[in-house]
Short mmCIF file of C-alpha atoms in Angstrom, two decimals:
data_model
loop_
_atom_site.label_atom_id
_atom_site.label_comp_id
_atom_site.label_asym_id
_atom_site.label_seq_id
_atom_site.Cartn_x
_atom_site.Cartn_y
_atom_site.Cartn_z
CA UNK O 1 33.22 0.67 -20.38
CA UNK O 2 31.76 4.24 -21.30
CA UNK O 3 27.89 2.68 -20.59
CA UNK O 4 29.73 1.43 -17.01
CA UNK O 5 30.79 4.90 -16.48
CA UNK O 6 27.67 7.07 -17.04
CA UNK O 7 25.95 4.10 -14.84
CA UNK O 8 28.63 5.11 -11.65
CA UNK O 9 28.11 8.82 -12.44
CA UNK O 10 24.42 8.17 -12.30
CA UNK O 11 24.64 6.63 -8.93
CA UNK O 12 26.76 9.88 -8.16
CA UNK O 13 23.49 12.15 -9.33
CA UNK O 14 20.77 10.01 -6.92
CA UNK O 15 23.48 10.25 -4.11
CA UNK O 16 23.65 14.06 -4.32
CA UNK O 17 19.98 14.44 -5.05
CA UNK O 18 18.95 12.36 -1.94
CA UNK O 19 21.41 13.97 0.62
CA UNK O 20 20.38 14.66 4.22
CA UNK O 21 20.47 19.02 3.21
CA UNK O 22 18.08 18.45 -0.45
CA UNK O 23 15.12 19.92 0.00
CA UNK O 24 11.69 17.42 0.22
CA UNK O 25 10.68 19.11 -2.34
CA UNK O 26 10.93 22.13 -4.89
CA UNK O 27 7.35 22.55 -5.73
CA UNK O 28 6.47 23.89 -9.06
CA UNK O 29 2.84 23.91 -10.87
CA UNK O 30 2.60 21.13 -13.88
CA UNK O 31 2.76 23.87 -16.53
CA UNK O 32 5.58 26.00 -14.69
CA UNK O 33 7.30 22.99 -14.15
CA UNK O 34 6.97 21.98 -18.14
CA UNK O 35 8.24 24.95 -18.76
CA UNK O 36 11.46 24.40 -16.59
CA UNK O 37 12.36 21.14 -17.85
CA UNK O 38 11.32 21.64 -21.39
CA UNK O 39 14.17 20.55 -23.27
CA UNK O 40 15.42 18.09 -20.70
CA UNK O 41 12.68 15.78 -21.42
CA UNK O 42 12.10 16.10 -24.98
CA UNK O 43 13.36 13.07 -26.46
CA UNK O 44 13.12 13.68 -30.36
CA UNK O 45 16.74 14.42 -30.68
CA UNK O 46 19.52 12.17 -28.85
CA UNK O 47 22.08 13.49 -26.32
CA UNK O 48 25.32 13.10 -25.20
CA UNK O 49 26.12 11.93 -21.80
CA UNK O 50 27.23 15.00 -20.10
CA UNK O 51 23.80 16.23 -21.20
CA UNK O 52 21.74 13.59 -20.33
CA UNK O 53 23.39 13.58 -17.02
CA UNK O 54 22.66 17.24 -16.45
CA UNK O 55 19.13 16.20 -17.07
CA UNK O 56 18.46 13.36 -15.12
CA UNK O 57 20.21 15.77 -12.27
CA UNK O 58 17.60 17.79 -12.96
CA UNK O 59 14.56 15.72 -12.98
CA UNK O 60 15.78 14.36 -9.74
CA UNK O 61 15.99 18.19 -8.58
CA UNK O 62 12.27 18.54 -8.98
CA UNK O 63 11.38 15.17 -8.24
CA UNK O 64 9.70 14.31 -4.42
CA UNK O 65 12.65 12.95 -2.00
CA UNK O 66 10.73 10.28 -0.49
CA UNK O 67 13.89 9.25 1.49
CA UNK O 68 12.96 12.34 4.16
CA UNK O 69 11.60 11.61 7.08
CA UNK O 70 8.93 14.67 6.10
CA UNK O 71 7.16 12.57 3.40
CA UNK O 72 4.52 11.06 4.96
CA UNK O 73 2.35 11.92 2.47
CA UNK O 74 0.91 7.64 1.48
CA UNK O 75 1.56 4.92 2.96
CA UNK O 76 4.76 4.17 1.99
CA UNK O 77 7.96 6.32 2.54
CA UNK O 78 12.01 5.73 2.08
CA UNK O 79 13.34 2.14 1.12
CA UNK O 80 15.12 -0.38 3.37
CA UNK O 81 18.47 -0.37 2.13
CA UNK O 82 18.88 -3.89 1.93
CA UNK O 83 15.80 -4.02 -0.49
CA UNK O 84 17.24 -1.48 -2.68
CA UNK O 85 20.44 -3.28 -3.34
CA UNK O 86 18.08 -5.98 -4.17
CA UNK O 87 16.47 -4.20 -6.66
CA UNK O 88 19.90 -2.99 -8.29
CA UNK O 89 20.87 -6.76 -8.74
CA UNK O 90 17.20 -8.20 -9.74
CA UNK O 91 17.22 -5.01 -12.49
CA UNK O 92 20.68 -5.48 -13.79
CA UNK O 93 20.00 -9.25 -14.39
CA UNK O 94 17.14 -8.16 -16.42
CA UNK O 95 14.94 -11.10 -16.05
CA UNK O 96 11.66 -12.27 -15.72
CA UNK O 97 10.19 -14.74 -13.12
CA UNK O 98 7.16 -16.76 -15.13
CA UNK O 99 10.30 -19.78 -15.81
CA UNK O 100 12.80 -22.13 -13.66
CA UNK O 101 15.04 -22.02 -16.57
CA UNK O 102 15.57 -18.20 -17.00
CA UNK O 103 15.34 -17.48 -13.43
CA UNK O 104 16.56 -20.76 -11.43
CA UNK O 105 17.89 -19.07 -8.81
CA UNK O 106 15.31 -16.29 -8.22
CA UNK O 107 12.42 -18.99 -8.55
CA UNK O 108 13.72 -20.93 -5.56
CA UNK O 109 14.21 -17.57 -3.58
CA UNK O 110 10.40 -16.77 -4.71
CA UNK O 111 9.12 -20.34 -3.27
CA UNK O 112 11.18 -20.07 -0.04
CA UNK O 113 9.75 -16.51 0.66
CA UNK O 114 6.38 -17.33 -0.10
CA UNK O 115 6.55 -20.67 2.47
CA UNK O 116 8.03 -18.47 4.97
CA UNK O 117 4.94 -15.86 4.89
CA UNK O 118 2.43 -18.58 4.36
CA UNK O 119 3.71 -20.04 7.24
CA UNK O 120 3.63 -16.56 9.09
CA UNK O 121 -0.36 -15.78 8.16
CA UNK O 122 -1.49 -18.92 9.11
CA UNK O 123 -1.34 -20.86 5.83
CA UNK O 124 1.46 -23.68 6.20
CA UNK O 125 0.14 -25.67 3.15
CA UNK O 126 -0.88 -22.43 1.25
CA UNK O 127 -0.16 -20.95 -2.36
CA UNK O 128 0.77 -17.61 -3.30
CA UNK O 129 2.36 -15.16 -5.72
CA UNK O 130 4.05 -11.64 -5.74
CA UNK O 131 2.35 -9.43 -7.59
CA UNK O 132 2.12 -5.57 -8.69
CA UNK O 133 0.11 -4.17 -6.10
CA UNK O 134 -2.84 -4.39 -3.86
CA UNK O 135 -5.25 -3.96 -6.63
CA UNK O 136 -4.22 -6.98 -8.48
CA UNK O 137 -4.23 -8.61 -5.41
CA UNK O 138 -7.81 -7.97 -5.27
CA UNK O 139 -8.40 -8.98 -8.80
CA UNK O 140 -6.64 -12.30 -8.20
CA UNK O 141 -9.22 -12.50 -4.57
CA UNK O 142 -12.08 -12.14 -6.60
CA UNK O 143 -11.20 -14.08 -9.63
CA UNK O 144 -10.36 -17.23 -7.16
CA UNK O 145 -13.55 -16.82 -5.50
CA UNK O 146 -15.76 -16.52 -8.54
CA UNK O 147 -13.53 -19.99 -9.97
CA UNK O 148 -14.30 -21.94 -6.62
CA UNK O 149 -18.16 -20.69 -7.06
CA UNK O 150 -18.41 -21.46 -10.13
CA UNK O 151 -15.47 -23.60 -11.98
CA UNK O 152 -17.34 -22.93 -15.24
CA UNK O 153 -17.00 -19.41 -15.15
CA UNK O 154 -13.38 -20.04 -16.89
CA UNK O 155 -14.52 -21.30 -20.01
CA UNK O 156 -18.55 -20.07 -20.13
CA UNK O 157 -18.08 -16.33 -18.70
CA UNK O 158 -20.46 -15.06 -16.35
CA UNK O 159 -23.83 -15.09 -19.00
CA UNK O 160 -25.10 -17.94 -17.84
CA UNK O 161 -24.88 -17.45 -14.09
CA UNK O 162 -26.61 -16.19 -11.55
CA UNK O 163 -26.23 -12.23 -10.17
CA UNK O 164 -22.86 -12.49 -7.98
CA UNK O 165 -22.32 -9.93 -4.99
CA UNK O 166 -19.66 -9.22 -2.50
CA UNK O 167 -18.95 -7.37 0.41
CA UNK O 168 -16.49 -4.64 1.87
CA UNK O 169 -16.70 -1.92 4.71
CA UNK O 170 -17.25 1.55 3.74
CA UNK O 171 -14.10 2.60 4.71
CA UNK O 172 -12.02 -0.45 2.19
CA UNK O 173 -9.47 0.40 -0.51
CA UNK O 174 -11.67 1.67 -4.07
CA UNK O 175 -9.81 -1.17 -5.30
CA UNK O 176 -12.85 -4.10 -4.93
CA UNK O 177 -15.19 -1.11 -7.02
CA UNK O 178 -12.53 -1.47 -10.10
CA UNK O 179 -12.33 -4.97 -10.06
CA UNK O 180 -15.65 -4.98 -9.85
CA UNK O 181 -16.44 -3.26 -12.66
CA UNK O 182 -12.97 -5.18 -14.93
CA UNK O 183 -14.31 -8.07 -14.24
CA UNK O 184 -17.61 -7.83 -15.73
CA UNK O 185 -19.56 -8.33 -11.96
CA UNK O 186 -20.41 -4.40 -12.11
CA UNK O 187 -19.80 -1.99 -8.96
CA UNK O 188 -23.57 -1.94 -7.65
CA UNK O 189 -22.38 -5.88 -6.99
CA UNK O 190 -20.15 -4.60 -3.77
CA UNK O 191 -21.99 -4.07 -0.94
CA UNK O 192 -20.24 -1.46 1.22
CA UNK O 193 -21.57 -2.01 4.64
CA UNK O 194 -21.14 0.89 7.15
CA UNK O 195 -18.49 1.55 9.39
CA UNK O 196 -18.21 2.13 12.34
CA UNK O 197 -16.76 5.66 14.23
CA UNK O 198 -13.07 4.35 14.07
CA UNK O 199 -14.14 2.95 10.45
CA UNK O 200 -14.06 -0.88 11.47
CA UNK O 201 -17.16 -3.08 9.77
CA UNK O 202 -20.01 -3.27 11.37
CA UNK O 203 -20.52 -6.78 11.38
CA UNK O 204 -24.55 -6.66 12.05
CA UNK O 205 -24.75 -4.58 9.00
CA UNK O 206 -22.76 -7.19 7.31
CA UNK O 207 -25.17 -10.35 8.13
CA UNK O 208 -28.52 -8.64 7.36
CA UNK O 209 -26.67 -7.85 3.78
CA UNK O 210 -26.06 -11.43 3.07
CA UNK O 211 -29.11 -12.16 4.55
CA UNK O 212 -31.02 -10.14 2.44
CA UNK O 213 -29.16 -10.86 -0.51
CA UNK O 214 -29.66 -14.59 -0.43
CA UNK O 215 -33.32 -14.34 0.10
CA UNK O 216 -33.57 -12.33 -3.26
CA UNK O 217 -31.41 -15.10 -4.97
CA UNK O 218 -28.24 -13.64 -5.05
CA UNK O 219 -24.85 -15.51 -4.59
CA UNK O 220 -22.47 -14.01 -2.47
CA UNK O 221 -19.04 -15.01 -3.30
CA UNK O 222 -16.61 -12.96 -1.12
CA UNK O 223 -16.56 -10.87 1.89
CA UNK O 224 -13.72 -8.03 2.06
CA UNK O 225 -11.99 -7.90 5.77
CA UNK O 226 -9.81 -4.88 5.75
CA UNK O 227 -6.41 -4.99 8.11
CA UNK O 228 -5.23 -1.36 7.54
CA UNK O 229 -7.76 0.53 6.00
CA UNK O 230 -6.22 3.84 3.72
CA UNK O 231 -7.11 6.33 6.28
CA UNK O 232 -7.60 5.68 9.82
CA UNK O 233 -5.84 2.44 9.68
CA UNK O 234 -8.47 0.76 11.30
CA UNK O 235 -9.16 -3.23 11.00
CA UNK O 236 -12.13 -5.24 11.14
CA UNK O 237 -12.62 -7.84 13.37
CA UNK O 238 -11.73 -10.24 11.29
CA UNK O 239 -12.77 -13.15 13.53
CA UNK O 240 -16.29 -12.65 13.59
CA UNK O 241 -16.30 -12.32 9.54
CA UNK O 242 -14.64 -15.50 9.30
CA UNK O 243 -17.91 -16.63 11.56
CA UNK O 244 -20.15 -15.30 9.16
CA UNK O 245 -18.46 -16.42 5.73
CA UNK O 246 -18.13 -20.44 7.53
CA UNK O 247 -21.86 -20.06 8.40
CA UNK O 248 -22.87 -18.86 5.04
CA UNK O 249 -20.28 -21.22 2.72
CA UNK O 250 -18.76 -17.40 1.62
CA UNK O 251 -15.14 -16.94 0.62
CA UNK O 252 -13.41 -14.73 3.22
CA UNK O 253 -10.94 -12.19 1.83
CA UNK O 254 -8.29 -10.00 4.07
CA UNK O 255 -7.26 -6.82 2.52
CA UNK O 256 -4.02 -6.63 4.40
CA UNK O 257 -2.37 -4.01 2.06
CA UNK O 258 -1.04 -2.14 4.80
CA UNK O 259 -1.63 -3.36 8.06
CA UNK O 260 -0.80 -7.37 6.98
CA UNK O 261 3.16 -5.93 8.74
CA UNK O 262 1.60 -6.02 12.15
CA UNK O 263 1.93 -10.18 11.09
CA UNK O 264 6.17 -9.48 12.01
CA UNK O 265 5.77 -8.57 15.41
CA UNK O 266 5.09 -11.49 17.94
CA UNK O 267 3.17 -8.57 20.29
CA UNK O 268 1.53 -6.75 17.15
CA UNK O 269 0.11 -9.95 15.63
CA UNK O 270 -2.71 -10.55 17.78
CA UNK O 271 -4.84 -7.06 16.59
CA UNK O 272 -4.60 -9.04 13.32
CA UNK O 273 -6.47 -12.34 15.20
CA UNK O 274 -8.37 -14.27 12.59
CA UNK O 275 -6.49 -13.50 9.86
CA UNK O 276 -5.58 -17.14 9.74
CA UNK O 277 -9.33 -18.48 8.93
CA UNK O 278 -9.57 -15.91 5.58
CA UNK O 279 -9.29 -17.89 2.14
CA UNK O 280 -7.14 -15.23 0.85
CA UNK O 281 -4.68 -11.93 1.71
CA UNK O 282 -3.14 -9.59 0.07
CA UNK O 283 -0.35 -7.88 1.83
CA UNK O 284 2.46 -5.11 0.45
CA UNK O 285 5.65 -5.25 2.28
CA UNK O 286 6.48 -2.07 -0.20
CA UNK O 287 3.91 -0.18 2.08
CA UNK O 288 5.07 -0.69 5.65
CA UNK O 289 8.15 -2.44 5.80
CA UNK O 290 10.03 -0.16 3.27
CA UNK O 291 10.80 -2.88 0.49
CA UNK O 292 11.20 -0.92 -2.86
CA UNK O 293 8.05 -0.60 -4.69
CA UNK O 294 6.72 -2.95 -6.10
CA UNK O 295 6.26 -5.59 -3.78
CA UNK O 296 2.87 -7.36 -2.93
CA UNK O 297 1.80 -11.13 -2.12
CA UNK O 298 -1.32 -12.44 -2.86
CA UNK O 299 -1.56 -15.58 -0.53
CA UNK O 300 -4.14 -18.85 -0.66
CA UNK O 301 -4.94 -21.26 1.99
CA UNK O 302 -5.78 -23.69 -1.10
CA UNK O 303 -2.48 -25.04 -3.16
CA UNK O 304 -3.42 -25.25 -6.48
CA UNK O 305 -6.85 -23.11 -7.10
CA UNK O 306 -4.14 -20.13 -8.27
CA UNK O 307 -2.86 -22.25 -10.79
CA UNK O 308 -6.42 -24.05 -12.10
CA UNK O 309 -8.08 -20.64 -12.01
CA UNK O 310 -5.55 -18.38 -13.91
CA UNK O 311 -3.58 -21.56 -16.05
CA UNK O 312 -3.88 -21.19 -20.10
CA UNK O 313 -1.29 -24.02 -20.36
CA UNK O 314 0.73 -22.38 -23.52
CA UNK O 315 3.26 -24.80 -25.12
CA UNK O 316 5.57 -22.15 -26.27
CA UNK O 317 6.18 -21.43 -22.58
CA UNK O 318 5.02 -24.42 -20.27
CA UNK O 319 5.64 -27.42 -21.94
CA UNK O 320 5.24 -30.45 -19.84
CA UNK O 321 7.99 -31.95 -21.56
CA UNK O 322 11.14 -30.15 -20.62
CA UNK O 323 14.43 -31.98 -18.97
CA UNK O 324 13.79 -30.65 -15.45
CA UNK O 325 10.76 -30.66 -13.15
CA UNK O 326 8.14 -28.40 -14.92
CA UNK O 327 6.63 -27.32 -11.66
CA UNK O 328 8.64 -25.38 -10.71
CA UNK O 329 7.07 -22.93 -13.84
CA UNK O 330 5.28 -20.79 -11.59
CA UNK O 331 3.98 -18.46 -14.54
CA UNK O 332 0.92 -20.48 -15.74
CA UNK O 333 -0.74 -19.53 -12.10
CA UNK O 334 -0.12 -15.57 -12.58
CA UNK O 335 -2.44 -13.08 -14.40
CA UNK O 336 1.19 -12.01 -16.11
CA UNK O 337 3.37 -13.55 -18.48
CA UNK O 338 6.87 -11.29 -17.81
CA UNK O 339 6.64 -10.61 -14.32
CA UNK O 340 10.07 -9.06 -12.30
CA UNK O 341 11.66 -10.79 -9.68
CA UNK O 342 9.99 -8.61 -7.14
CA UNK O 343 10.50 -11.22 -3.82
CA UNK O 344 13.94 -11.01 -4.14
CA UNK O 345 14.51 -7.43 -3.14
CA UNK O 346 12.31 -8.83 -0.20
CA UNK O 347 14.33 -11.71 0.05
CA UNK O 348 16.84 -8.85 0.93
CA UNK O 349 15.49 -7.41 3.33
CA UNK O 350 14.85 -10.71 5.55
CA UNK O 351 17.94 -12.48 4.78
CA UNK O 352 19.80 -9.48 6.08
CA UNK O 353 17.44 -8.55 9.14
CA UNK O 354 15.46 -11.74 9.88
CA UNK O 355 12.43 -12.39 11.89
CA UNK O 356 13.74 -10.44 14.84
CA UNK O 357 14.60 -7.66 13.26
CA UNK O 358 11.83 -7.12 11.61
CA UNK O 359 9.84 -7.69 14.80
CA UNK O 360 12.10 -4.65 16.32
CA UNK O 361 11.48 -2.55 13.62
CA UNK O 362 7.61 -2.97 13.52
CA UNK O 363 7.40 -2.84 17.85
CA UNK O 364 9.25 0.47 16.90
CA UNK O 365 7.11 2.33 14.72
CA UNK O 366 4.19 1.10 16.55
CA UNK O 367 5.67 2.65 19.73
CA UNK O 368 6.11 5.58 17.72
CA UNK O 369 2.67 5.94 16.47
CA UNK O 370 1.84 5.88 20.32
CA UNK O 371 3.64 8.42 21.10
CA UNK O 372 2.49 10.69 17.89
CA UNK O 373 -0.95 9.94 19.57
CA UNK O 374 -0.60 11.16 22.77
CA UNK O 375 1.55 13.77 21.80
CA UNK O 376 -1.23 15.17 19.46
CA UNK O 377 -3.64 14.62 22.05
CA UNK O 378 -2.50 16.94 24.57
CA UNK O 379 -1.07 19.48 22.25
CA UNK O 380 -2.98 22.94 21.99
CA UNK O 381 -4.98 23.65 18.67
CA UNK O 382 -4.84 19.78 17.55
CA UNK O 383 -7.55 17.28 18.21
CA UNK O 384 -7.52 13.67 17.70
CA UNK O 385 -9.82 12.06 15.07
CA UNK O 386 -9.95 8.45 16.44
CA UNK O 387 -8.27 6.48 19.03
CA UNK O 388 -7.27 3.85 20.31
CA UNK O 389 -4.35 3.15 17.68
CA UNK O 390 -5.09 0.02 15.68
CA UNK O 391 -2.38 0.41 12.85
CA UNK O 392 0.13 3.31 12.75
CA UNK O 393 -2.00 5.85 11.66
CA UNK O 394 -2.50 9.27 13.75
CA UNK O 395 -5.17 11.36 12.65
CA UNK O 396 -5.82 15.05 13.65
CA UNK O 397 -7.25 18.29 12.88
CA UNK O 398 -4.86 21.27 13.75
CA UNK O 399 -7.05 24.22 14.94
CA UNK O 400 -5.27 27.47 14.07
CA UNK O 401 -5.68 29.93 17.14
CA UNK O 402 -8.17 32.40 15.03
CA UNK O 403 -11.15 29.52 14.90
CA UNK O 404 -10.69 28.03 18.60
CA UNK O 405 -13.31 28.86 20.86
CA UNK O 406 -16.04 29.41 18.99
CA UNK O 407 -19.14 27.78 18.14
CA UNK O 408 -18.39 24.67 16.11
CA UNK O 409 -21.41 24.49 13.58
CA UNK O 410 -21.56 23.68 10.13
CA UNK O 411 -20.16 27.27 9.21
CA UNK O 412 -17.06 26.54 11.84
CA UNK O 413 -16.40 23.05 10.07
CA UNK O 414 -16.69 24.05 6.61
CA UNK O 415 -14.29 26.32 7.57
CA UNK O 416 -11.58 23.62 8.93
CA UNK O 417 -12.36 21.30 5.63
CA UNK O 418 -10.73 24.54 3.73
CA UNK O 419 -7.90 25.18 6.66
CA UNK O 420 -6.38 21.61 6.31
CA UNK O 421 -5.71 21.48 2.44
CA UNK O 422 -4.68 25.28 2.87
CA UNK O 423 -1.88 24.22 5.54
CA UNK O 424 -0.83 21.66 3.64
CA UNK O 425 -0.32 24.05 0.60
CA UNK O 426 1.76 25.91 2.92
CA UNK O 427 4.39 23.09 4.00
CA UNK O 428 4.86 21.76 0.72
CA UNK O 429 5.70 24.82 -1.02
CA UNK O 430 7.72 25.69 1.48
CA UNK O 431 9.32 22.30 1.46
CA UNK O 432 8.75 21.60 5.38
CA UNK O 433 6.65 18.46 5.04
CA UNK O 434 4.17 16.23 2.42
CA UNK O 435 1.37 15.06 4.54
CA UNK O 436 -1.91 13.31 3.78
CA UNK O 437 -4.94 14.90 4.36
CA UNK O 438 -8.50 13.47 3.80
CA UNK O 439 -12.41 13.59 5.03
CA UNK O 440 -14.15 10.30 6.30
CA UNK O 441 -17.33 9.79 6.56
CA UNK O 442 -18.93 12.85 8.56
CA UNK O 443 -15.74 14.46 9.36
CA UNK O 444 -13.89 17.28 7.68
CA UNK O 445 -10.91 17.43 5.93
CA UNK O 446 -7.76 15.97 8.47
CA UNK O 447 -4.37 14.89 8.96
CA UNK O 448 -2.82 11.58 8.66
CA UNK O 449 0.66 10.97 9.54
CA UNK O 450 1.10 6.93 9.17
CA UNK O 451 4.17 5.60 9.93
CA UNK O 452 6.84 2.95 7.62
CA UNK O 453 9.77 1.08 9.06
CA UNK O 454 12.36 4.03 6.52
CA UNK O 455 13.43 6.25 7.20
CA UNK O 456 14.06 5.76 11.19
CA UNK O 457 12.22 8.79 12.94
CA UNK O 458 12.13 9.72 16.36
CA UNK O 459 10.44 11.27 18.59
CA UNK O 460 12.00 14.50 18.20
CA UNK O 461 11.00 14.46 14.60
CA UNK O 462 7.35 13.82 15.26
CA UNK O 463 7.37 16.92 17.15
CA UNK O 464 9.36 18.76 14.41
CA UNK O 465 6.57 17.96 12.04
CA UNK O 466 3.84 18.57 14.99
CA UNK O 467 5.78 22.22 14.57
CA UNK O 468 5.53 22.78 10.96
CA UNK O 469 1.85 21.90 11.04
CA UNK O 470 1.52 24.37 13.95
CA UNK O 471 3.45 27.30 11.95
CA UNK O 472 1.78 26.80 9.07
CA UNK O 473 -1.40 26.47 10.18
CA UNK O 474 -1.12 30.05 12.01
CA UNK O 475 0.01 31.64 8.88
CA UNK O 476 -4.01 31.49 7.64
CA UNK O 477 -6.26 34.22 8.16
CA UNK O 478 -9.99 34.17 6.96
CA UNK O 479 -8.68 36.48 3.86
CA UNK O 480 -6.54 33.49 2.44
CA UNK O 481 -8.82 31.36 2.70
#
């Protein structure tokens, strides 16, 4: 009963900490902020509850509120309620997915949400699994394309085989260099073939790569379509790399971390045409669509290849001889052994909102990010990055007063690459607003507000934040720079 009560008085502490006047953030420097909590998260000596309540108060003090509608700092932001409560239940039943017999209930949920999403991308007779994040999806891409290469790469390695390369646009996740390099294939094996101006592959580039890698007796064994990419959002045409990877017998990848929730609107869907012919996608309804982190699907148009590439048949867990119907042990096909019950705080989320209300709330933020756009687009001192919108992803410089009108050489732009970080300095210290700020390619330092399904903005906070930038970005002079 005392464990039940410090668990409600907990609840009490997130409650208070998360309320609609808490500051986004109190921003302190790692050592200050070491300093401050010192003693509260030393854990040599225990506590008693009053005191470890004042602490976890605390932490959550100092802690990023990523409920506000001012973090738009990544590509995720507050969690769908629904999807929470999900995660209360799937963490207080403490157990793991790899087994019908400890999870019964929660394997079923797992298989029904993975049909329905299959059946959604295009894959009605597909396989899939949740996993951590994007960047094991990309492990599991890679590992499945290597396997259906070469089958004996499971149990002879890569020695004996010949020099494997793959393919991914400039402007993709880092993820495909790490799994690169933990997978033994090395990084100079990714191609990354140039991007175009909104940062979509350049699928002429892409050819005369294969091309030029087959002739010198490489093997290509996956091409990388991004849906989404990190900054400008921007997704390849994912049609014409299908055309290439059927022509060349190459296993077609989507990367559809982010944008893959374009897939639950019935008038979004089609910027995501071809998405359908890929062998794989990954796709992270914890970006997005709000569900709690973590929560990611890696999805096959093959049944079966997950479980023959990743199976190591142990007969302490997976024996074939148990009293009920052994495949429904979906373990043996996952890189993990525990692995949490991560689709049902998705299972949440959809049971509670369906497939039309998820289709509202991604027309929504789309409609949103529109407006963002052409708000930002005729707003003094800011200037647009890329457009059309392909995801929701606005990108801008802001142009304090002092540097517009002037000649905009290479002096003038190193200039703004220092400006951006140094108004985003600004409105996080003074708690106004976490925003993402990055170069690409040629350009300097930007903004990039992208937009999730929690919590619900509108439009009048898009202009609040359009504000704070603005404020913020007058308060530099040359001298604090």
């Amino acid at each position: 009963m005392e464990q039940e009560s410090f668990l409600h008085r907990v609840l009490k502490i997130v409650k208070d900490e998360t309320a609609p006047n808490v500051p986004l953030i109190e921003f302190r420097h790692p050592k200050e902020l070491e300093d401050i909590l010192k003693d509260d998260i030393s854990i040599s000596d225990p506590v008693s509850d009053q005191q470890l309540e004042e602490s976890v108060r605390k932490v959550l003090h100092y802690s990023v509120k990523t409920n506000k509608p001012t973090f738009k700092n990544q590509l995720y932001g507050g969690t769908d309620p629904y999807g929470l409560a999900g995660t209360w239940i799937a963490e207080a039943f403490n157990t793991s997915q790899y087994t019908y017999e400890v999870a019964p209930v929660f394997t079923l949920i797992e298989n029904k949400m993975l049909n329905h999403i299959l059946k959604l991308f295009g894959f009605p007779d597909g396989d899939g699994i949740f996993s951590p994040g994007g960047s094991i999806s990309m492990l599991y891409a890679i590992v499945a394309a290597r396997f259906k290469a070469f089958p004996e790469v499971k149990s002879k390695g890569i020695r004996n085989l010949p020099e494997m390369v793959m393919y991914s646009s400039e402007s993709c996740h880092y993820s495909i260099m790490k799994a690169a390099h933990w997978l033994g294939l090395g990084t100079e094996s990714v191609r990354l073939i140039k991007s175009n101006q909104c940062g979509q592959m350049v699928i002429e580039e892409l050819e005369t790569a294969l091309k030029n890698d087959i002739n010198s007796n490489k093997v290509p064994i996956m091409v990388n379509g991004t849906a989404g990419t990190t900054v400008l959002g921007a997704i390849d045409n994912l049609d014409k790399i299908a055309d290439i990877c059927a022509e060349y017998g190459v296993w077609m990848h989507v990367d559809a971390c982010w944008g893959g929730s374009l897939m639950l609107s019935q008038k979004f869907r089609t910027k995501l045409k071809g998405i359908e012919r890929a062998n794989s996608i990954s796709w992270n309804p914890h970006k997005m669509a709000g569900a709690p982190l973590q929560c990611s699907l890696f999805l096959l148009k093959e049944r079966g290849l997950l479980h023959e590439a990743n199976s190591a048949a142990a007969q302490y867990l997976f024996q074939q001889d148990k009293f009920y119907d052994v495949r429904y042990d979906t373990g043996d096909k996952s890189i993990q052994c525990g692995r949490k019950i991560d689709a049902f705080k998705l299972w949440m989320i959809w049971k509670a909102r369906g497939d039309i209300g998820l289709n509202q709330m991604t027309d929504y933020i789309m409609e949103l990010a529109e407006f963002c756009l052409e708000t930002v687009a005729l707003r003094p001192g800011f200037r647009l990055v890329s457009a059309p919108l392909q995801c929701p992803n606005v990108c801008f410089w802001y142009i304090p007063s002092f540097m517009r009108h002037q000649t905009e050489d290479e002096k003038w732009w190193g200039l703004m690459h220092k400006i951006t970080p140094k108004i985003k300095e600004i409105l996080m210290t003074s708690s106004r607003m976490m925003v993402a700020y990055s170069p690409h390619k040629e350009h300097k330092n930007f903004f990039r507000l992208a937009f999730t399904f929690h919590p619900k903005l509108k439009e009048k906070d898009i202009i609040e934040m359009l504000q704070a930038i603005e404020d913020c970005g007058e308060m530099i002079t040359i001298e604090n720079l």
